PDB file of C-alpha atoms in Angstrom:
ATOM      1  CA  MET A 205      -8.955  63.823 -41.642  1.00 79.00           C
ATOM      2  CA  LYS A 206      -6.843  65.592 -39.064  1.00 88.00           C
ATOM      3  CA  THR A 207      -5.594  63.633 -36.089  1.00 90.00           C
ATOM      4  CA  LYS A 208      -3.750  64.273 -32.867  1.00 90.00           C
ATOM      5  CA  PRO A 209      -1.845  61.874 -30.642  1.00 91.00           C
ATOM      6  CA  CYS A 210      -3.656  60.326 -27.698  1.00 90.00           C
ATOM      7  CA  PRO A 211      -2.091  61.679 -24.478  1.00 87.00           C
ATOM      8  CA  LYS A 212      -2.100  58.198 -22.904  1.00 88.00           C
ATOM      9  CA  CYS A 213      -1.103  55.775 -25.677  1.00 93.00           C
ATOM     10  CA  GLY A 214       0.209  58.033 -28.455  1.00 91.00           C
ATOM     11  CA  ALA A 215      -2.111  56.543 -31.112  1.00 92.00           C
ATOM     12  CA  ASP A 216      -3.604  58.917 -33.674  1.00 91.00           C
ATOM     13  CA  VAL A 217      -7.068  60.114 -32.657  1.00 90.00           C
ATOM     14  CA  PRO A 218      -9.328  61.772 -35.242  1.00 88.00           C
ATOM     15  CA  ILE A 219     -10.241  65.421 -34.657  1.00 85.00           C
ATOM     16  CA  TYR A 220     -13.877  66.102 -35.456  1.00 84.00           C
ATOM     17  CA  ARG A 221     -15.149  69.565 -36.319  1.00 86.00           C
ATOM     18  CA  ASN A 222     -18.695  69.709 -35.004  1.00 91.00           C
ATOM     19  CA  PRO A 223     -20.880  72.638 -34.011  1.00 94.00           C
ATOM     20  CA  VAL A 224     -20.639  73.474 -30.320  1.00 95.00           C
ATOM     21  CA  PRO A 225     -23.965  72.877 -28.489  1.00 97.00           C
ATOM     22  CA  THR A 226     -25.552  75.795 -26.645  1.00 98.00           C
ATOM     23  CA  VAL A 227     -28.888  76.754 -25.121  1.00 98.00           C
ATOM     24  CA  ASP A 228     -30.851  79.994 -24.937  1.00 98.00           C
ATOM     25  CA  VAL A 229     -33.943  80.789 -22.879  1.00 98.00           C
ATOM     26  CA  ALA A 230     -36.797  83.135 -23.766  1.00 98.00           C
ATOM     27  CA  VAL A 231     -38.445  83.986 -20.437  1.00 97.00           C
ATOM     28  CA  LEU A 232     -41.874  85.335 -21.344  1.00 94.00           C
ATOM     29  CA  VAL A 233     -43.301  88.191 -19.307  1.00 92.00           C
ATOM     30  CA  PRO A 234     -47.016  88.927 -19.694  1.00 86.00           C
ATOM     31  CA  SER A 235     -47.949  92.486 -20.598  1.00 77.00           C
ATOM     32  CA  GLN A 236     -49.332  94.557 -17.742  1.00 65.00           C
ATOM     33  CA  ASP A 237     -51.896  96.252 -20.014  1.00 64.00           C
ATOM     34  CA  ARG A 238     -52.909  93.376 -22.345  1.00 64.00           C
ATOM     35  CA  GLY A 239     -50.453  94.707 -24.943  1.00 75.00           C
ATOM     36  CA  VAL A 240     -47.257  93.148 -26.236  1.00 82.00           C
ATOM     37  CA  PRO A 241     -45.575  90.658 -23.886  1.00 90.00           C
ATOM     38  CA  GLY A 242     -41.982  91.067 -22.787  1.00 93.00           C
ATOM     39  CA  VAL A 243     -38.895  88.918 -22.681  1.00 97.00           C
ATOM     40  CA  VAL A 244     -35.904  88.830 -20.328  1.00 97.00           C
ATOM     41  CA  LEU A 245     -32.627  89.873 -21.975  1.00 97.00           C
ATOM     42  CA  VAL A 246     -29.077  90.223 -20.682  1.00 97.00           C
ATOM     43  CA  GLU A 247     -26.510  92.766 -21.755  1.00 97.00           C
ATOM     44  CA  ARG A 248     -23.349  90.820 -22.528  1.00 94.00           C
ATOM     45  CA  ALA A 249     -20.253  91.826 -20.556  1.00 91.00           C
ATOM     46  CA  ASN A 250     -17.966  89.942 -22.959  1.00 89.00           C
ATOM     47  CA  PRO A 251     -17.631  90.032 -26.759  1.00 90.00           C
ATOM     48  CA  PRO A 252     -19.694  89.886 -28.789  1.00 90.00           C
ATOM     49  CA  HIS A 253     -21.396  92.757 -26.978  1.00 92.00           C
ATOM     50  CA  GLY A 254     -25.079  93.591 -27.181  1.00 94.00           C
ATOM     51  CA  TRP A 255     -28.272  92.321 -25.618  1.00 97.00           C
ATOM     52  CA  ALA A 256     -29.123  88.636 -25.868  1.00 97.00           C
ATOM     53  CA  LEU A 257     -31.329  85.910 -24.537  1.00 98.00           C
ATOM     54  CA  PRO A 258     -29.791  84.336 -21.445  1.00 97.00           C
ATOM     55  CA  GLY A 259     -27.910  81.213 -22.412  1.00 96.00           C
ATOM     56  CA  GLY A 260     -24.582  79.572 -22.947  1.00 96.00           C
ATOM     57  CA  PHE A 261     -22.624  76.420 -23.545  1.00 96.00           C
ATOM     58  CA  ILE A 262     -23.829  72.972 -22.531  1.00 97.00           C
ATOM     59  CA  ASP A 263     -21.376  71.212 -20.224  1.00 97.00           C
ATOM     60  CA  TYR A 264     -20.184  67.716 -21.116  1.00 94.00           C
ATOM     61  CA  GLY A 265     -22.617  65.170 -19.643  1.00 96.00           C
ATOM     62  CA  GLU A 266     -25.284  67.820 -19.003  1.00 97.00           C
ATOM     63  CA  PRO A 267     -28.778  67.518 -20.517  1.00 98.00           C
ATOM     64  CA  CYS A 268     -29.907  70.505 -22.611  1.00 98.00           C
ATOM     65  CA  GLU A 269     -32.781  71.267 -20.230  1.00 98.00           C
ATOM     66  CA  ALA A 270     -30.475  71.370 -17.209  1.00 98.00           C
ATOM     67  CA  ALA A 271     -28.048  73.633 -19.079  1.00 98.00           C
ATOM     68  CA  ALA A 272     -30.876  76.035 -19.941  1.00 98.00           C
ATOM     69  CA  VAL A 273     -32.042  76.273 -16.318  1.00 97.00           C
ATOM     70  CA  ARG A 274     -28.432  76.614 -15.071  1.00 97.00           C
ATOM     71  CA  GLU A 275     -27.420  79.292 -17.590  1.00 96.00           C
ATOM     72  CA  LEU A 276     -30.563  81.306 -16.932  1.00 97.00           C
ATOM     73  CA  GLU A 277     -29.977  81.276 -13.184  1.00 96.00           C
ATOM     74  CA  GLU A 278     -26.264  82.123 -13.549  1.00 96.00           C
ATOM     75  CA  GLU A 279     -26.948  85.096 -15.829  1.00 96.00           C
ATOM     76  CA  THR A 280     -30.174  86.471 -14.310  1.00 96.00           C
ATOM     77  CA  GLY A 281     -30.685  84.975 -10.839  1.00 96.00           C
ATOM     78  CA  LEU A 282     -34.012  83.527 -12.049  1.00 96.00           C
ATOM     79  CA  LYS A 283     -35.275  80.043 -11.332  1.00 94.00           C
ATOM     80  CA  ALA A 284     -37.444  79.127 -14.295  1.00 92.00           C
ATOM     81  CA  THR A 285     -39.902  76.538 -15.443  1.00 96.00           C
ATOM     82  CA  LEU A 286     -39.235  75.556 -19.033  1.00 98.00           C
ATOM     83  CA  THR A 287     -42.458  75.538 -21.061  1.00 97.00           C
ATOM     84  CA  GLY A 288     -41.284  74.262 -24.435  1.00 97.00           C
ATOM     85  CA  ILE A 289     -38.774  74.404 -27.245  1.00 98.00           C
ATOM     86  CA  LEU A 290     -39.042  77.374 -29.585  1.00 98.00           C
ATOM     87  CA  GLY A 291     -36.588  75.858 -32.049  1.00 98.00           C
ATOM     88  CA  VAL A 292     -33.048  74.816 -32.871  1.00 98.00           C
ATOM     89  CA  TYR A 293     -30.834  77.425 -34.519  1.00 98.00           C
ATOM     90  CA  SER A 294     -27.695  76.256 -36.282  1.00 96.00           C
ATOM     91  CA  ASP A 295     -26.646  78.698 -39.010  1.00 96.00           C
ATOM     92  CA  PRO A 296     -22.818  78.475 -39.059  1.00 95.00           C
ATOM     93  CA  SER A 297     -22.618  82.292 -38.871  1.00 94.00           C
ATOM     94  CA  ARG A 298     -24.976  82.680 -35.872  1.00 94.00           C
ATOM     95  CA  ASP A 299     -22.043  83.235 -33.492  1.00 94.00           C
ATOM     96  CA  PRO A 300     -18.963  85.141 -34.729  1.00 93.00           C
ATOM     97  CA  ARG A 301     -16.680  83.167 -32.398  1.00 92.00           C
ATOM     98  CA  MET A 302     -17.386  79.672 -33.758  1.00 94.00           C
ATOM     99  CA  HIS A 303     -20.047  77.442 -35.281  1.00 95.00           C
ATOM    100  CA  THR A 304     -22.636  76.831 -32.579  1.00 96.00           C
ATOM    101  CA  MET A 305     -26.090  75.311 -32.538  1.00 97.00           C
ATOM    102  CA  SER A 306     -28.598  76.378 -29.933  1.00 98.00           C
ATOM    103  CA  VAL A 307     -31.669  74.707 -28.522  1.00 98.00           C
ATOM    104  CA  VAL A 308     -33.917  77.643 -27.612  1.00 98.00           C
ATOM    105  CA  TYR A 309     -36.422  77.110 -24.811  1.00 98.00           C
ATOM    106  CA  THR A 310     -39.382  79.177 -23.682  1.00 97.00           C
ATOM    107  CA  ALA A 311     -39.872  79.587 -19.946  1.00 97.00           C
ATOM    108  CA  VAL A 312     -41.727  81.393 -17.205  1.00 95.00           C
ATOM    109  CA  ALA A 313     -40.170  82.686 -13.991  1.00 94.00           C
ATOM    110  CA  ASP A 314     -40.853  84.823 -10.956  1.00 93.00           C
ATOM    111  CA  LEU A 315     -38.972  88.044 -11.762  1.00 93.00           C
ATOM    112  CA  THR A 316     -38.422  89.003  -8.112  1.00 93.00           C
ATOM    113  CA  ASP A 317     -34.757  87.938  -8.217  1.00 93.00           C
ATOM    114  CA  LEU A 318     -33.911  89.374 -11.665  1.00 95.00           C
ATOM    115  CA  GLN A 319     -30.355  90.707 -11.564  1.00 94.00           C
ATOM    116  CA  ALA A 320     -27.283  90.482 -13.762  1.00 92.00           C
ATOM    117  CA  GLY A 321     -24.851  87.738 -12.869  1.00 90.00           C
ATOM    118  CA  ASP A 322     -22.010  85.643 -14.299  1.00 80.00           C
ATOM    119  CA  ASP A 323     -21.009  87.230 -17.645  1.00 85.00           C
ATOM    120  CA  ALA A 324     -24.009  89.584 -17.870  1.00 88.00           C
ATOM    121  CA  ALA A 325     -23.502  93.328 -17.343  1.00 91.00           C
ATOM    122  CA  ASN A 326     -27.242  93.978 -17.028  1.00 95.00           C
ATOM    123  CA  ALA A 327     -30.533  92.062 -17.049  1.00 96.00           C
ATOM    124  CA  ARG A 328     -33.992  93.441 -17.712  1.00 96.00           C
ATOM    125  CA  VAL A 329     -37.328  92.909 -19.414  1.00 96.00           C
ATOM    126  CA  PHE A 330     -38.013  94.401 -22.848  1.00 95.00           C
ATOM    127  CA  PRO A 331     -41.361  94.435 -24.676  1.00 94.00           C
ATOM    128  CA  LEU A 332     -41.132  92.320 -27.826  1.00 94.00           C
ATOM    129  CA  ASP A 333     -41.928  95.377 -29.932  1.00 92.00           C
ATOM    130  CA  LYS A 334     -39.208  97.576 -28.347  1.00 93.00           C
ATOM    131  CA  LEU A 335     -36.063  95.459 -28.385  1.00 96.00           C
ATOM    132  CA  PRO A 336     -32.519  96.859 -28.084  1.00 97.00           C
ATOM    133  CA  ALA A 337     -29.648  96.001 -30.450  1.00 95.00           C
ATOM    134  CA  LEU A 338     -29.332  92.224 -30.228  1.00 96.00           C
ATOM    135  CA  ALA A 339     -26.291  89.956 -30.497  1.00 95.00           C
ATOM    136  CA  PHE A 340     -25.976  86.720 -32.447  1.00 96.00           C
ATOM    137  CA  ASP A 341     -29.069  85.587 -34.376  1.00 97.00           C
ATOM    138  CA  HIS A 342     -31.353  86.676 -31.555  1.00 97.00           C
ATOM    139  CA  PRO A 343     -33.354  89.086 -33.765  1.00 97.00           C
ATOM    140  CA  GLU A 344     -34.423  86.023 -35.803  1.00 97.00           C
ATOM    141  CA  ILE A 345     -35.172  83.963 -32.691  1.00 98.00           C
ATOM    142  CA  LEU A 346     -37.290  86.722 -31.154  1.00 98.00           C
ATOM    143  CA  ALA A 347     -39.120  87.279 -34.465  1.00 97.00           C
ATOM    144  CA  ASP A 348     -39.964  83.558 -34.417  1.00 97.00           C
ATOM    145  CA  LEU A 349     -41.152  83.884 -30.818  1.00 96.00           C
ATOM    146  CA  ARG A 350     -43.336  86.840 -31.719  1.00 93.00           C
ATOM    147  CA  ALA A 351     -44.831  84.906 -34.661  1.00 94.00           C
ATOM    148  CA  VAL A 352     -45.670  81.941 -32.402  1.00 94.00           C
ATOM    149  CA  LEU A 353     -47.288  84.237 -29.835  1.00 91.00           C
ATOM    150  CA  ASP A 354     -49.263  86.104 -32.511  1.00 86.00           C
ATOM    151  CA  LYS A 355     -50.532  82.812 -33.951  1.00 87.00           C
ATOM    152  CA  ALA A 356     -51.549  81.589 -30.482  1.00 81.00           C
ATOM    153  CA  ASN A 357     -53.237  84.897 -29.612  1.00 77.00           C
ATOM    154  CA  PRO A 358     -54.809  86.312 -32.781  1.00 72.00           C
ATOM    155  CA  GLY A 359     -56.314  89.750 -32.420  1.00 63.00           C
ATOM    156  CA  ARG A 360     -54.271  90.562 -29.331  1.00 58.00           C
TER     157      ARG A 360
END
């Protein structure tokens, strides 16, 4: 086990290699014509580039739910109501920067204030059947979302 010296006492402190906790939020947007619903995505301004669900890193001492609401508002200007957990995604290769694990929430929000913010270059709604090139493992996450919606609304 690797260690590093404690900055106060100099004793060896173990260094743990754990996945970094993150959150993502799938804001569902009902279809205007009873077709396929949409989802809010942000275009990332920083690498890795591409479109993604709004989300980010959980701050130390911050509950996952609070991080999800905070990240969504920072990146899109939206104040959301979380409606559930879609899943937890933890494949070590899901983020090319490091091993992360994400708690992915579903949410609803008033889209009046939708605008890119923080590290987002753009923010907009895409129908679930017409998604742009996605970053990370977000194609898998959105396929899972679509499967849940299809199961809940058969024959839609």
